[in-house]
Coordinates of C-alpha atoms in Angstrom, one line a residue:
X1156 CA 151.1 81.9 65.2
X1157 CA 150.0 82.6 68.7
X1158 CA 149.6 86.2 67.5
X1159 CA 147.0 84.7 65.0
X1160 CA 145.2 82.5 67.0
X1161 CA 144.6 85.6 70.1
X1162 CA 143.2 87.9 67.1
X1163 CA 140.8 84.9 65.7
X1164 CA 139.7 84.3 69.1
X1165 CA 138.8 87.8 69.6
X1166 CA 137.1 88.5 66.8
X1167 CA 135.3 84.7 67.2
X1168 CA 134.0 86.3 70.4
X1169 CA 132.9 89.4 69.1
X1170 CA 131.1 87.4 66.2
X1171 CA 129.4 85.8 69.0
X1172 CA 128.9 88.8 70.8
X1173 CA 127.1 90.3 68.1
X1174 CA 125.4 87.3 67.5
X1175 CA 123.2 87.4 70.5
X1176 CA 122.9 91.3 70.0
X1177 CA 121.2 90.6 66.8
X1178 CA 119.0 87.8 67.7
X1179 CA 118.2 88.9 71.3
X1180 CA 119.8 85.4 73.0
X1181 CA 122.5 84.8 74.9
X1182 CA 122.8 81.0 75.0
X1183 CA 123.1 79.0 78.0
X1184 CA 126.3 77.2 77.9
X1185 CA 128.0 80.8 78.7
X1186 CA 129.6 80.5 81.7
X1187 CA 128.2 83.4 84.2
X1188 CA 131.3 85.8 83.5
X1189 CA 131.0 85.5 79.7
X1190 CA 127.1 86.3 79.9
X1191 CA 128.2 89.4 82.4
X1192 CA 130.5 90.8 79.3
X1193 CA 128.2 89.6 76.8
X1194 CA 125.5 91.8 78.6
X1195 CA 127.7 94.5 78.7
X1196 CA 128.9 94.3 75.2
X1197 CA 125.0 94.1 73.8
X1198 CA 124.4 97.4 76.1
X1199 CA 127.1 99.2 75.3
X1200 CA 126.7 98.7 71.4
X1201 CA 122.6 99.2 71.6
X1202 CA 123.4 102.8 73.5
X1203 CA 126.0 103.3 70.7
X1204 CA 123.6 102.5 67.9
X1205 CA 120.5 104.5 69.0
X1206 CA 122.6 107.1 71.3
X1207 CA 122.2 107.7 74.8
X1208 CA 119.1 110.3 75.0
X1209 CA 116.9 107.9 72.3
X1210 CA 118.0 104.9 74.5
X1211 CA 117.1 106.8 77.9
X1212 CA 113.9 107.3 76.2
X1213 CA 113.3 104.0 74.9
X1214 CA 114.0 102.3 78.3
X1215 CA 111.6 104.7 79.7
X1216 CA 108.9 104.1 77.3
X1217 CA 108.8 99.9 77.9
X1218 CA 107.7 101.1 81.8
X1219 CA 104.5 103.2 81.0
X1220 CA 101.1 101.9 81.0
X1221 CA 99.3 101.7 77.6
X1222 CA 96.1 103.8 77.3
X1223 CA 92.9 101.8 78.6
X1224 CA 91.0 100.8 75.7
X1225 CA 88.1 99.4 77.6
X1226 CA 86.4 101.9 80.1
X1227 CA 85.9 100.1 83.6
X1228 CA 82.9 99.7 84.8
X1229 CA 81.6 101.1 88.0
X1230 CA 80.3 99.3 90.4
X1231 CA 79.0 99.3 94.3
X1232 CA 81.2 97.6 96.7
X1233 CA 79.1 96.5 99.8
X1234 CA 81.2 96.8 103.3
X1235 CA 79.8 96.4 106.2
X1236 CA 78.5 99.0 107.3
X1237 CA 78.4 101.4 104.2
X1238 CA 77.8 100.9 100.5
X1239 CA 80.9 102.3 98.2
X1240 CA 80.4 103.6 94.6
X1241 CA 84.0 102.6 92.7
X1242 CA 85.1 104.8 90.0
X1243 CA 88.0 104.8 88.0
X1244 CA 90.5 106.9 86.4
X1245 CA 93.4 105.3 84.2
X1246 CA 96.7 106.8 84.0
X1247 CA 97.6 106.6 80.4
X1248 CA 101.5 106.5 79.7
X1249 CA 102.5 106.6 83.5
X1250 CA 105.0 104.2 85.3
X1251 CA 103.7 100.8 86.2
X1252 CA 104.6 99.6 89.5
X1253 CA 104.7 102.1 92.9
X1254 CA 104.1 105.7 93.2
X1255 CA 102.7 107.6 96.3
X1256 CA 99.6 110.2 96.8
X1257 CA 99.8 113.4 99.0
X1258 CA 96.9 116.3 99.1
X1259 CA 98.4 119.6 99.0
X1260 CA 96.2 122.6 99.6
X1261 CA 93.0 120.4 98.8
X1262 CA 94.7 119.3 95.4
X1263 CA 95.8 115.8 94.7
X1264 CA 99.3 115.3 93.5
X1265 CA 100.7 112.2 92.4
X1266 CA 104.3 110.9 92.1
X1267 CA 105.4 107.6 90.0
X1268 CA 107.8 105.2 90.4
X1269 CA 110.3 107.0 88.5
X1270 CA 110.4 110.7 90.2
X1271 CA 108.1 112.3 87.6
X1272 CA 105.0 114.3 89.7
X1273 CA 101.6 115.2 88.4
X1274 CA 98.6 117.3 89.3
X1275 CA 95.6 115.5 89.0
X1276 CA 92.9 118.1 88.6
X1277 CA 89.5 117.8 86.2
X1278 CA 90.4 114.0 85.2
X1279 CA 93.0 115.3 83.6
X1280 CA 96.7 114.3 84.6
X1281 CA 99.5 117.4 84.4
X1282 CA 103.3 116.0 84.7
X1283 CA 105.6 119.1 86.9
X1284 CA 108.0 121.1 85.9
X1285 CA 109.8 119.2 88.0
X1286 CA 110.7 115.6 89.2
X1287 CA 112.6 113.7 91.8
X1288 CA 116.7 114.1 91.7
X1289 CA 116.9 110.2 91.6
X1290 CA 119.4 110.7 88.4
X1291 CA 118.0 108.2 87.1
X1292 CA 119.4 108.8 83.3
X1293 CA 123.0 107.8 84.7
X1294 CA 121.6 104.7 86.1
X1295 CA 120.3 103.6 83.0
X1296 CA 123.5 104.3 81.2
X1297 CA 125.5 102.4 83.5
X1298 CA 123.3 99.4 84.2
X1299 CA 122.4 96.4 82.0
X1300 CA 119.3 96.6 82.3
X1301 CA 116.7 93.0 82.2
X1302 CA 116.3 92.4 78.8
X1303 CA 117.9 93.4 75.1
X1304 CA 117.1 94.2 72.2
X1305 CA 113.2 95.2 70.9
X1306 CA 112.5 97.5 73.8
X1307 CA 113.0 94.8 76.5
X1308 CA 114.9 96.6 78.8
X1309 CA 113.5 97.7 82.1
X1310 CA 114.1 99.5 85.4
X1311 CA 113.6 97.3 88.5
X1312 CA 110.9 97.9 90.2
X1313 CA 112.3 97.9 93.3
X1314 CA 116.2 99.3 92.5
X1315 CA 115.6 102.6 91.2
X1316 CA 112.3 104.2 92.5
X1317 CA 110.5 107.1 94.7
X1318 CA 108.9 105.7 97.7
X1319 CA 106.7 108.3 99.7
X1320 CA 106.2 112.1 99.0
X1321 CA 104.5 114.1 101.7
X1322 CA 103.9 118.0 102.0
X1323 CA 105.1 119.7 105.1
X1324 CA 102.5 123.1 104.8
X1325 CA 104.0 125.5 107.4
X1326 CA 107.4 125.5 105.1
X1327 CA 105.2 124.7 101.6
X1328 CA 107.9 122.1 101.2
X1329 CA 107.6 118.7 99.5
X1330 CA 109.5 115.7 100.8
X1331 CA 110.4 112.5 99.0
X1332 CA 112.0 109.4 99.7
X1333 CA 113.8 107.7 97.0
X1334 CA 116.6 105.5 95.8
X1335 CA 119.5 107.3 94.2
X1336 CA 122.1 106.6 91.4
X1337 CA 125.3 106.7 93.3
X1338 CA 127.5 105.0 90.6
X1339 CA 128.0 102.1 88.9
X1340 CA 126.9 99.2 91.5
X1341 CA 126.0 101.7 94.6
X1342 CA 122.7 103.5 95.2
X1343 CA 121.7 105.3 98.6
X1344 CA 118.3 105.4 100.3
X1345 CA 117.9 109.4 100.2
X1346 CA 115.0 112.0 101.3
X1347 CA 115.1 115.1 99.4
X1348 CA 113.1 118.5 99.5
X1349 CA 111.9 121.1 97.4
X1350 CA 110.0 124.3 98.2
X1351 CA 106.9 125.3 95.9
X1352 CA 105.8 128.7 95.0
X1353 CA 102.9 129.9 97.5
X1354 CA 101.9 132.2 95.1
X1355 CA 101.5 129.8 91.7
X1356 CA 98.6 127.5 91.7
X1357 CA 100.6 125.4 89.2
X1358 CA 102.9 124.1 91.8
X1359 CA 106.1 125.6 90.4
X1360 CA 109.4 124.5 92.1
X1361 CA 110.9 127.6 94.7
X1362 CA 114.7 126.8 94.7
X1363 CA 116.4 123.3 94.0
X1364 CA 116.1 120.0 95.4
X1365 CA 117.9 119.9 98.8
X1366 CA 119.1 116.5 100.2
X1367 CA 117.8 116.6 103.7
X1368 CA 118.8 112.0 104.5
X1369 CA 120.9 109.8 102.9
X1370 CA 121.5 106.3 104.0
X1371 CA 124.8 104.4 103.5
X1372 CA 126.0 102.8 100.2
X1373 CA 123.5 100.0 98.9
X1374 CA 125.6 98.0 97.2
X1375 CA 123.6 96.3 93.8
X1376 CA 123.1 95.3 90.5
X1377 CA 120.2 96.9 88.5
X1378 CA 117.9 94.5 90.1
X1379 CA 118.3 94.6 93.8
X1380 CA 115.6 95.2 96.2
X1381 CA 115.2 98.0 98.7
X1382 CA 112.4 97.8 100.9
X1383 CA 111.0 100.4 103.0
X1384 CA 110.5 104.3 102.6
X1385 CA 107.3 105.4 104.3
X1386 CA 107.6 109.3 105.1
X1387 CA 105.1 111.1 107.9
X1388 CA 105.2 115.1 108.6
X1389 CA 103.7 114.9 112.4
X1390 CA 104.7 118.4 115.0
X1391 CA 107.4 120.1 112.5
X1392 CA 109.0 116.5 112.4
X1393 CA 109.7 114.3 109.6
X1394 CA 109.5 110.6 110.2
X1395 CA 111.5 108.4 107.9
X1396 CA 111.2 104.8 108.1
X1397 CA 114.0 102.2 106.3
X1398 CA 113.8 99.3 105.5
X1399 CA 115.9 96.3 105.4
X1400 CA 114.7 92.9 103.9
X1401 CA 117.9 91.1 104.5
X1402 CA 117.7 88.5 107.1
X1403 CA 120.5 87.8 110.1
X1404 CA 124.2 85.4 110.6
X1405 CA 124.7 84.0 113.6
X1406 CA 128.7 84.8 114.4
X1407 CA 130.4 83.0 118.2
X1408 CA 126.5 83.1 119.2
X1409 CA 125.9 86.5 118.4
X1410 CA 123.7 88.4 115.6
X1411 CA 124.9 90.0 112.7
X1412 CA 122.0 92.2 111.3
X1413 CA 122.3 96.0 110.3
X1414 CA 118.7 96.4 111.8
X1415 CA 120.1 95.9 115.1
X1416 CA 123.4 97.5 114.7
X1417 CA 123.2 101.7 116.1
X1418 CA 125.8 102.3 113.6
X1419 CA 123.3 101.6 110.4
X1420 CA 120.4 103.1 109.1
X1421 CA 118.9 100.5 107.3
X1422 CA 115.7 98.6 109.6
X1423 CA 115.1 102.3 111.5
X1424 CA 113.2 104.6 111.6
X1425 CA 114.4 108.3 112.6
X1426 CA 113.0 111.9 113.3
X1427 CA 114.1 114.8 111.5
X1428 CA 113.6 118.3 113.3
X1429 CA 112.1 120.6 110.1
X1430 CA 113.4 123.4 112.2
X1431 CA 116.9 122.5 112.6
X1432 CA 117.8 119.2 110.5
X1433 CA 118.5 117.4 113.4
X1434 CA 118.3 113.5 112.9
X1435 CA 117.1 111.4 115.5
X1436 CA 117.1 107.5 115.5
X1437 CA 113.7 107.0 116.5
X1438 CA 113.3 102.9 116.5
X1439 CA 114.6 100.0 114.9
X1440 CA 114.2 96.4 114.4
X1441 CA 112.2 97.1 110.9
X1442 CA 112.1 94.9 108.1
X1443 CA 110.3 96.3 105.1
X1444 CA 108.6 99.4 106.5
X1445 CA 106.0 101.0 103.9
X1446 CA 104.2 103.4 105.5
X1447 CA 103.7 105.8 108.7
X1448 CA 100.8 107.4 110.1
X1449 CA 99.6 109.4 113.1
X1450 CA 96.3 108.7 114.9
X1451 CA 93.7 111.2 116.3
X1452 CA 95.3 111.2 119.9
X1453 CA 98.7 111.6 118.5
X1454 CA 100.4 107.6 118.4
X1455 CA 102.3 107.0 115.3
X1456 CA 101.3 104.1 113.7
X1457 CA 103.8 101.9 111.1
X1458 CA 103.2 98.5 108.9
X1459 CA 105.6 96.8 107.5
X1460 CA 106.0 93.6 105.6
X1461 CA 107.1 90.2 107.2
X1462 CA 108.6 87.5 105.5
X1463 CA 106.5 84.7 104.5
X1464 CA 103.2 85.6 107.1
X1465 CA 103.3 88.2 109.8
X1466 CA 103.6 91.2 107.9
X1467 CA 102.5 93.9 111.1
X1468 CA 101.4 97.1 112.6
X1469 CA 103.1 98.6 114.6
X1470 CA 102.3 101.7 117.4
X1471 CA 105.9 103.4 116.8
X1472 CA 107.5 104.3 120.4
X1473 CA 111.1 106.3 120.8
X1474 CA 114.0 104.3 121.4
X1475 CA 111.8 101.1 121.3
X1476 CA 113.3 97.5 119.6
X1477 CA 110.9 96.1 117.2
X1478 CA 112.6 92.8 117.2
X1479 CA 113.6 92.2 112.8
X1480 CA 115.3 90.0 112.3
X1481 CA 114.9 88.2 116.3
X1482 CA 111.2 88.2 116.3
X1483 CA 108.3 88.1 113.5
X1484 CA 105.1 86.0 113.0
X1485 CA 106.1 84.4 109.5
X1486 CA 108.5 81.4 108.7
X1487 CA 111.4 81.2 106.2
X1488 CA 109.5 81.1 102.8
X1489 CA 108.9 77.7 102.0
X1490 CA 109.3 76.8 105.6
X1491 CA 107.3 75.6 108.8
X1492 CA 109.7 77.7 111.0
X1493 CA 111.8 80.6 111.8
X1494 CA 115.3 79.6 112.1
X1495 CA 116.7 82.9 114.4
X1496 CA 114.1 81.8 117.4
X1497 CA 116.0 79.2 117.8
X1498 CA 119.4 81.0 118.7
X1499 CA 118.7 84.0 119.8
X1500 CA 117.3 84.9 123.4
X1501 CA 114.2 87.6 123.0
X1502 CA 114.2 88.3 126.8
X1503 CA 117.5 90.1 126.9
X1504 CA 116.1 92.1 124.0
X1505 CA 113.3 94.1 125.0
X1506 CA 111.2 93.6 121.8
X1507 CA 108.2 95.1 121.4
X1508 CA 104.8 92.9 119.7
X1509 CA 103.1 94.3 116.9
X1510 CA 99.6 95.3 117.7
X1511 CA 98.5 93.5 114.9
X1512 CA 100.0 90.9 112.0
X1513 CA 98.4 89.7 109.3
X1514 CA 98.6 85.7 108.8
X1515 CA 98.8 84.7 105.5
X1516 CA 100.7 87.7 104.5
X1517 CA 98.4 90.6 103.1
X1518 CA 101.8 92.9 101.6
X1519 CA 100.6 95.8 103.3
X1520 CA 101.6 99.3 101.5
X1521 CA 99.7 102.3 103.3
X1522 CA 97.8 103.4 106.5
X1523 CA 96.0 106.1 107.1
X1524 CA 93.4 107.0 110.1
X1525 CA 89.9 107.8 108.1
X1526 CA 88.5 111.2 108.9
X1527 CA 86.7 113.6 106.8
X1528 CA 84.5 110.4 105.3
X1529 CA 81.8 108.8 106.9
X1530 CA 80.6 109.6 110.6
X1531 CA 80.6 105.3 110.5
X1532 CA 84.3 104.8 109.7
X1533 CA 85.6 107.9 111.1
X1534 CA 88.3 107.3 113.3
X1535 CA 89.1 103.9 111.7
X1536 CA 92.1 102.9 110.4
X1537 CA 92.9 101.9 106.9
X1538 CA 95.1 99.6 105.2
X1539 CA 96.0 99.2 101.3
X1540 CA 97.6 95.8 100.4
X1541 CA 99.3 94.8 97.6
X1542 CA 99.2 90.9 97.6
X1543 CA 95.4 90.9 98.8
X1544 CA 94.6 93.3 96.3
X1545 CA 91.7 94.7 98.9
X1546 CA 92.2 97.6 101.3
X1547 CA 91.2 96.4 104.9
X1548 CA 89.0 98.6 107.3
X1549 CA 90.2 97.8 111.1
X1550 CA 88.2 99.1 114.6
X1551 CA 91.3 100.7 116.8
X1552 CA 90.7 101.5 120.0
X1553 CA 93.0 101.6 123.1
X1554 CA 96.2 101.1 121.3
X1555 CA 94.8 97.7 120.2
X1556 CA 92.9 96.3 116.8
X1557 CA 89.4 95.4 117.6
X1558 CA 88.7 93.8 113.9
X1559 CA 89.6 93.3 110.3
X1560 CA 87.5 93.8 107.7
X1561 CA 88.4 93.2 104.2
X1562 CA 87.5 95.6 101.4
X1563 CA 88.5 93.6 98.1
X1564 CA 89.2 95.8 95.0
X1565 CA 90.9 93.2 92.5
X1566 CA 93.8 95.8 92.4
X1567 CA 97.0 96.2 94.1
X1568 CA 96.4 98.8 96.3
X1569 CA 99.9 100.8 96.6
X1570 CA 98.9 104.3 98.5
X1571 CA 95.5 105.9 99.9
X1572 CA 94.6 109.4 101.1
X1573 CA 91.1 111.0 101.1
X1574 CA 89.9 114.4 99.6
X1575 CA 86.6 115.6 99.4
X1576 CA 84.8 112.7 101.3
X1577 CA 86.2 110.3 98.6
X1578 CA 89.0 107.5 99.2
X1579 CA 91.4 107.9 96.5
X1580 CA 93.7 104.6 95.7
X1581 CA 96.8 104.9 93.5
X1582 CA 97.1 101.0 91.9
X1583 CA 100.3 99.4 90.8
X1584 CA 98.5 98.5 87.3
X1585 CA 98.2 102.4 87.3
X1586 CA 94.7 103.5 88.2
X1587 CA 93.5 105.8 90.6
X1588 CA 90.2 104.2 92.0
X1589 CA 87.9 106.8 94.1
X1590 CA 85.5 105.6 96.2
X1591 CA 82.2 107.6 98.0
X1592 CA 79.4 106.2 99.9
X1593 CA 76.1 105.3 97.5
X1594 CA 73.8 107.5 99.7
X1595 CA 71.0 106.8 97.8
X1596 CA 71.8 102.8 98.6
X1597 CA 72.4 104.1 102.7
X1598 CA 69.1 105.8 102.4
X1599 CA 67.2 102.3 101.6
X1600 CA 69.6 100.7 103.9
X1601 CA 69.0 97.2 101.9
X1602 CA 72.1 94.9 100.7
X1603 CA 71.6 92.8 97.7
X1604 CA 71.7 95.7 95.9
X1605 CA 67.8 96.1 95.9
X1606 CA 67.8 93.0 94.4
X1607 CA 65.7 91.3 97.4
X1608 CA 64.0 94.2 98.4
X1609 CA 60.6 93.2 98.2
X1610 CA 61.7 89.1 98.4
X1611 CA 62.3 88.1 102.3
X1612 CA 62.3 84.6 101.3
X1613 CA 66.1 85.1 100.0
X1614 CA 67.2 86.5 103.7
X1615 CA 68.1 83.2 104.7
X1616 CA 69.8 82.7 101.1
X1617 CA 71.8 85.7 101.6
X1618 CA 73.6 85.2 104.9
X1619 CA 76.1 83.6 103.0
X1620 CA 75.2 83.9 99.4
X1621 CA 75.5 87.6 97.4
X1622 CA 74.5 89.0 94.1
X1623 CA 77.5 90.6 93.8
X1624 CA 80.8 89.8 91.8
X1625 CA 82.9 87.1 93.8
X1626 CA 85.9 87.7 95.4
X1627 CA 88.2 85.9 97.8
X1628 CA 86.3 87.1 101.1
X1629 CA 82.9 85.7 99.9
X1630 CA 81.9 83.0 102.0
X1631 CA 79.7 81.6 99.4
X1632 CA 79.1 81.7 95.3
X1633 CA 76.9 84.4 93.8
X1634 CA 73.1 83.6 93.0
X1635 CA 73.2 86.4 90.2
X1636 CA 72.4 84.8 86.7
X1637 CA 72.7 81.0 89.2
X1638 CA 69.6 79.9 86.5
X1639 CA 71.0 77.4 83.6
X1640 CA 74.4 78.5 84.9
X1641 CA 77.1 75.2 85.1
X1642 CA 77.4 74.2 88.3
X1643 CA 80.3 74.8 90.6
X1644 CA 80.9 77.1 87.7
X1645 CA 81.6 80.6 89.7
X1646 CA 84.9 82.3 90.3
X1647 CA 84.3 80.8 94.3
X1648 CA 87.5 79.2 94.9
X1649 CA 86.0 77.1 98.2
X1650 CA 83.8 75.0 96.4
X1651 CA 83.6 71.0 97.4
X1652 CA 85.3 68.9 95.5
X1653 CA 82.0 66.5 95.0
X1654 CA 80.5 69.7 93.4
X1655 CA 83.0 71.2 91.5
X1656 CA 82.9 67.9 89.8
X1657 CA 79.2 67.5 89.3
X1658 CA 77.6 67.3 85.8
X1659 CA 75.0 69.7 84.4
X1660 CA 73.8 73.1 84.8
X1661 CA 71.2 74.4 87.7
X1662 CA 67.7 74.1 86.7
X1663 CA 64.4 75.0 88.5
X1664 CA 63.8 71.4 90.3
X1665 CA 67.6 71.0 91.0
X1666 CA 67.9 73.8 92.6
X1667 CA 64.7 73.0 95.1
X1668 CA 66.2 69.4 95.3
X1669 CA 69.9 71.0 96.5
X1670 CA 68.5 73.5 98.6
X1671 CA 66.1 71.4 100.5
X1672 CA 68.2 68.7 100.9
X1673 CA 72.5 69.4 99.4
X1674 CA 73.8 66.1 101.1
X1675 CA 71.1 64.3 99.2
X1676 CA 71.9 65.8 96.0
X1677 CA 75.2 66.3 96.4
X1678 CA 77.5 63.5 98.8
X1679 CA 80.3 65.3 100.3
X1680 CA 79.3 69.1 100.0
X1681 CA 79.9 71.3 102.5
X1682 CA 76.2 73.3 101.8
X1683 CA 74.7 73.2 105.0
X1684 CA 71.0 72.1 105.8
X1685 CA 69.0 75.0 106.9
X1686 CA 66.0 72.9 107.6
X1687 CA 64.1 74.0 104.3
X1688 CA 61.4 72.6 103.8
X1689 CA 60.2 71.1 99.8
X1690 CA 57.7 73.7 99.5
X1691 CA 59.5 76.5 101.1
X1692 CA 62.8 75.9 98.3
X1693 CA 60.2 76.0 95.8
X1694 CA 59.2 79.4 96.8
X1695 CA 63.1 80.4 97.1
X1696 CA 63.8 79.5 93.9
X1697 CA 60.9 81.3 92.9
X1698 CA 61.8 84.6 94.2
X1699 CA 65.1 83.7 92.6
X1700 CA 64.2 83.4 89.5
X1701 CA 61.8 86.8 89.5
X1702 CA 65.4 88.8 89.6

């Protein structure tokens, strides 16, 4: 009888088992260990069904981007100090998520978030012979991946996934930074190498991929989250930063943190001779360290993400302390504070300040110094950000940041390099955005986009106000199409309450009324008096309404 009852209760299970495989739920009531061999039941008898190679391919189909059946539109993006024609390029049936640029012998090569690389020549995009040895068909064998049946499944896109590639040209080598498939539940951080053929203009591979870092275990499910990865090539060196997101424990009054601990590589960042594989640690005290770059007077230059606020830059020094998980500029999401500041002594420490953090967070993802561009931006730096979806132009001088400026794009911005006078973006929602100065716009040297031109009386309009499309940066709504428009109706998210919550629609003799007078019309918004006269909003809004 108990015989019975063990063989009813496994078959009961694998009813129920099958069950959620068919209908794609697993309910709720399981208890976390039955969901975990539920999951593995569903992915071991959907491999078995469809077979491995069909289900490798299937996974890796529900990760490319679907081909763009609306063209975007270009458009001018006013900075500044220079006017920026954006242009597009979507890259049909490419990885979402990541990827990395690098310009090798005046070409543009692009790598995605899953190891496969790609010429990008004559708007067309060529995948390589050849892609990065993340193994990543034997991690998706061996993982349960998010999701079940009806093409669900995904790859992380943080577990899995090829950081940086950068091209060191005195060896024609490419270098990658990647996550690996170790085994079941372990990954490494690993940069690996490959020579290309200096006599192919196809970029075929010369030899095999050589492993030239690897980081200790990284021990995960298929949806952890690795951090870090930026490479730089800089005087027959290759700097390789890694990251560690993890926090710190506080153990007899001492810190427990592999960012701080010599005998870890995670939260460093270390040198690599290219001329005898010697590994240096270079720095440490990183969090989430995206990207490296060298300036014009040879200081190395790394960002990396805080927590919640104070995601920084950092001018890179040997053997200098950079203070994760001890020191940063953000709180504990959700927070008002930073609970290590209060335990651990800095002094002792010899941390070293960012020389600039970004407060809200911006996610930064690249830097670069800007030469080869503009004589007016030459010599900046520039910064792509993820969360901001902008890429932010800043005045360095003297090992310090003069000032900011915001660039939006209404992307996230994941990598940047520049080619042929042209910033090139690589986008996580997978576009490559190029954008040249308008010199025909320089030439007039008028903002508004020549839509005041001949109209002084909107100067005073447009110190705040633009023409343009509005984005987060705008200090004020856009006048464009303003007539018979509802109003507090644009995208401005800094509107008054009194007049996002105003009847009607602006009209000829509102308009005057507001402008002359916006307390008057309005109680409670924060539209300024600028002394207008009656008779001089009347001729405002006529000029307005001539464009």
């Amino acid at each position: 009888m108990k015989q019975i009852r063990i063989v009813v209760g496994l078959v009961l299970i694998l009813v129920l088992m099958y069950s959620a495989y068919i209908n794609n739920v697993i309910p709720k009531q399981y208890t976390s260990e039955v969901r975990s061999v539920v999951r593995a039941f569903i992915h071991g008898l959907y491999i078995f069904q469809k077979g491995e190679n069909e289900y490798i391919a299937e996974v890796v189909k529900t990760e490319l981007s679907k081909p763009l059946i609306v063209n975007k539109v270009d458009e001018v993006i006013e900075t500044s100090l220079l006017p920026l024609r954006k242009t597009f390029f979507h890259l049909d049936s490419f990885p979402k998520g990541a990827g990395s640029l690098v310009i090798v012998d005046e070409e543009l090569l692009v790598m995605d978030r899953l190891g496969g690389i790609y010429h990008y020549v004559d708007n067309n995009l060529k995948k390589l012979s050849f892609s990065v040895p993340n193994r990543l068909d034997e991690f998706i064998i061996n993982y349960e991946l998010s999701g079940y049946k009806g093409g669900g499944r995904k790859v992380g896109t943080s577990t899995l996934r090829s950081h940086s590639i950068v091209y060191y040209k005195k060896q024609r080598r490419l270098f990658v930074s990647h996550t690996k498939f170790i085994k079941k539940n372990i990954t490494r951080f690993v940069v690996s190498s490959i020579g290309i053929d200096e006599d192919d203009d196809s970029f075929q591979p010369k030899g095999t991929w050589r492993t030239d870092f690897e980081s200790e275990n990284i021990y995960s499910n298929a949806n952890a989250i690795f951090g870090g990865g930026g490479l730089l090539i800089h005087n027959d060196s290759l700097f390789v930063s890694v990251g560690y997101s993890g926090g710190g424990e506080i153990e007899n009054g001492k810190l427990i943190s592999p960012t701080q601990d010599d005998k870890s590589k995670f939260g460093k960042i270390f040198k690599i001779n290219l001329n005898n594989g010697v590994v240096q640690q270079y720095s440490k005290g990183h969090r989430n360290s995206q990207s490296l770059a060298v300036t014009n007077n040879n200081q190395i230059l790394g960002i990396e993400h805080g927590p919640q606020g104070g995601d920084e830059i950092n001018l890179i020094q040997l053997g200098k302390n950079y203070g994760w998980p001890i020191a940063t500029y953000g709180t504990r999401y959700g927070t008002y504070d930073y609970f290590l500041s209060e335990h651990i002594a800095k002094n002792n420490l010899n941390i070293i300040n960012p020389i600039f953090s970004f407060v809200p967070s911006i996610a930064p993802s690249s830097i670069l110094q800007i030469n080869n561009f503009n004589d007016r931006w030459n010599s900046d730096l520039l910064i792509g950000a993820l969360k901001a979806q902008s890429i932010y132009r800043l005045k360095f001088n003297d090992g310090r940041v003069i000032f900011s400026e915001p660039i939006w794009i209404g992307h996230r911005v994941r990598d940047i390099v520049i080619l042929n006078h042209k910033v090139i973006l690589l986008t996580d929602d997978s576009f490559l955005i190029f954008l040249e100065v308008d010199k025909d716009i320089l030439r007039i040297n008028k903002k508004g986009k020549d839509l005041y031109n001949n109209e002084p009386k909107l100067s005073k309009c447009l110190v705040c106000h633009h023409f343009g499309n509005t984005v987060p940066s705008s200090m004020a709504p856009s006048l464009a199409k303003v007539y018979n428009r509802r109003i507090g109706s644009d995208t401005f998210e800094k509107y008054s309450e009194a007049l996002k919550n105003k009847k009607g629609v602006w009209t000829k003799e509102n308009l005057i009324s507001f402008i002359s007078n916006p307390s008057d019309f309005v109680s409670g918004t924060t539209m300024p008096d600028m002394g207008v006269s009656k008779e001089e909003a009347r001729e405002i809004i006529e000029s307005l309404l001539r464009q």
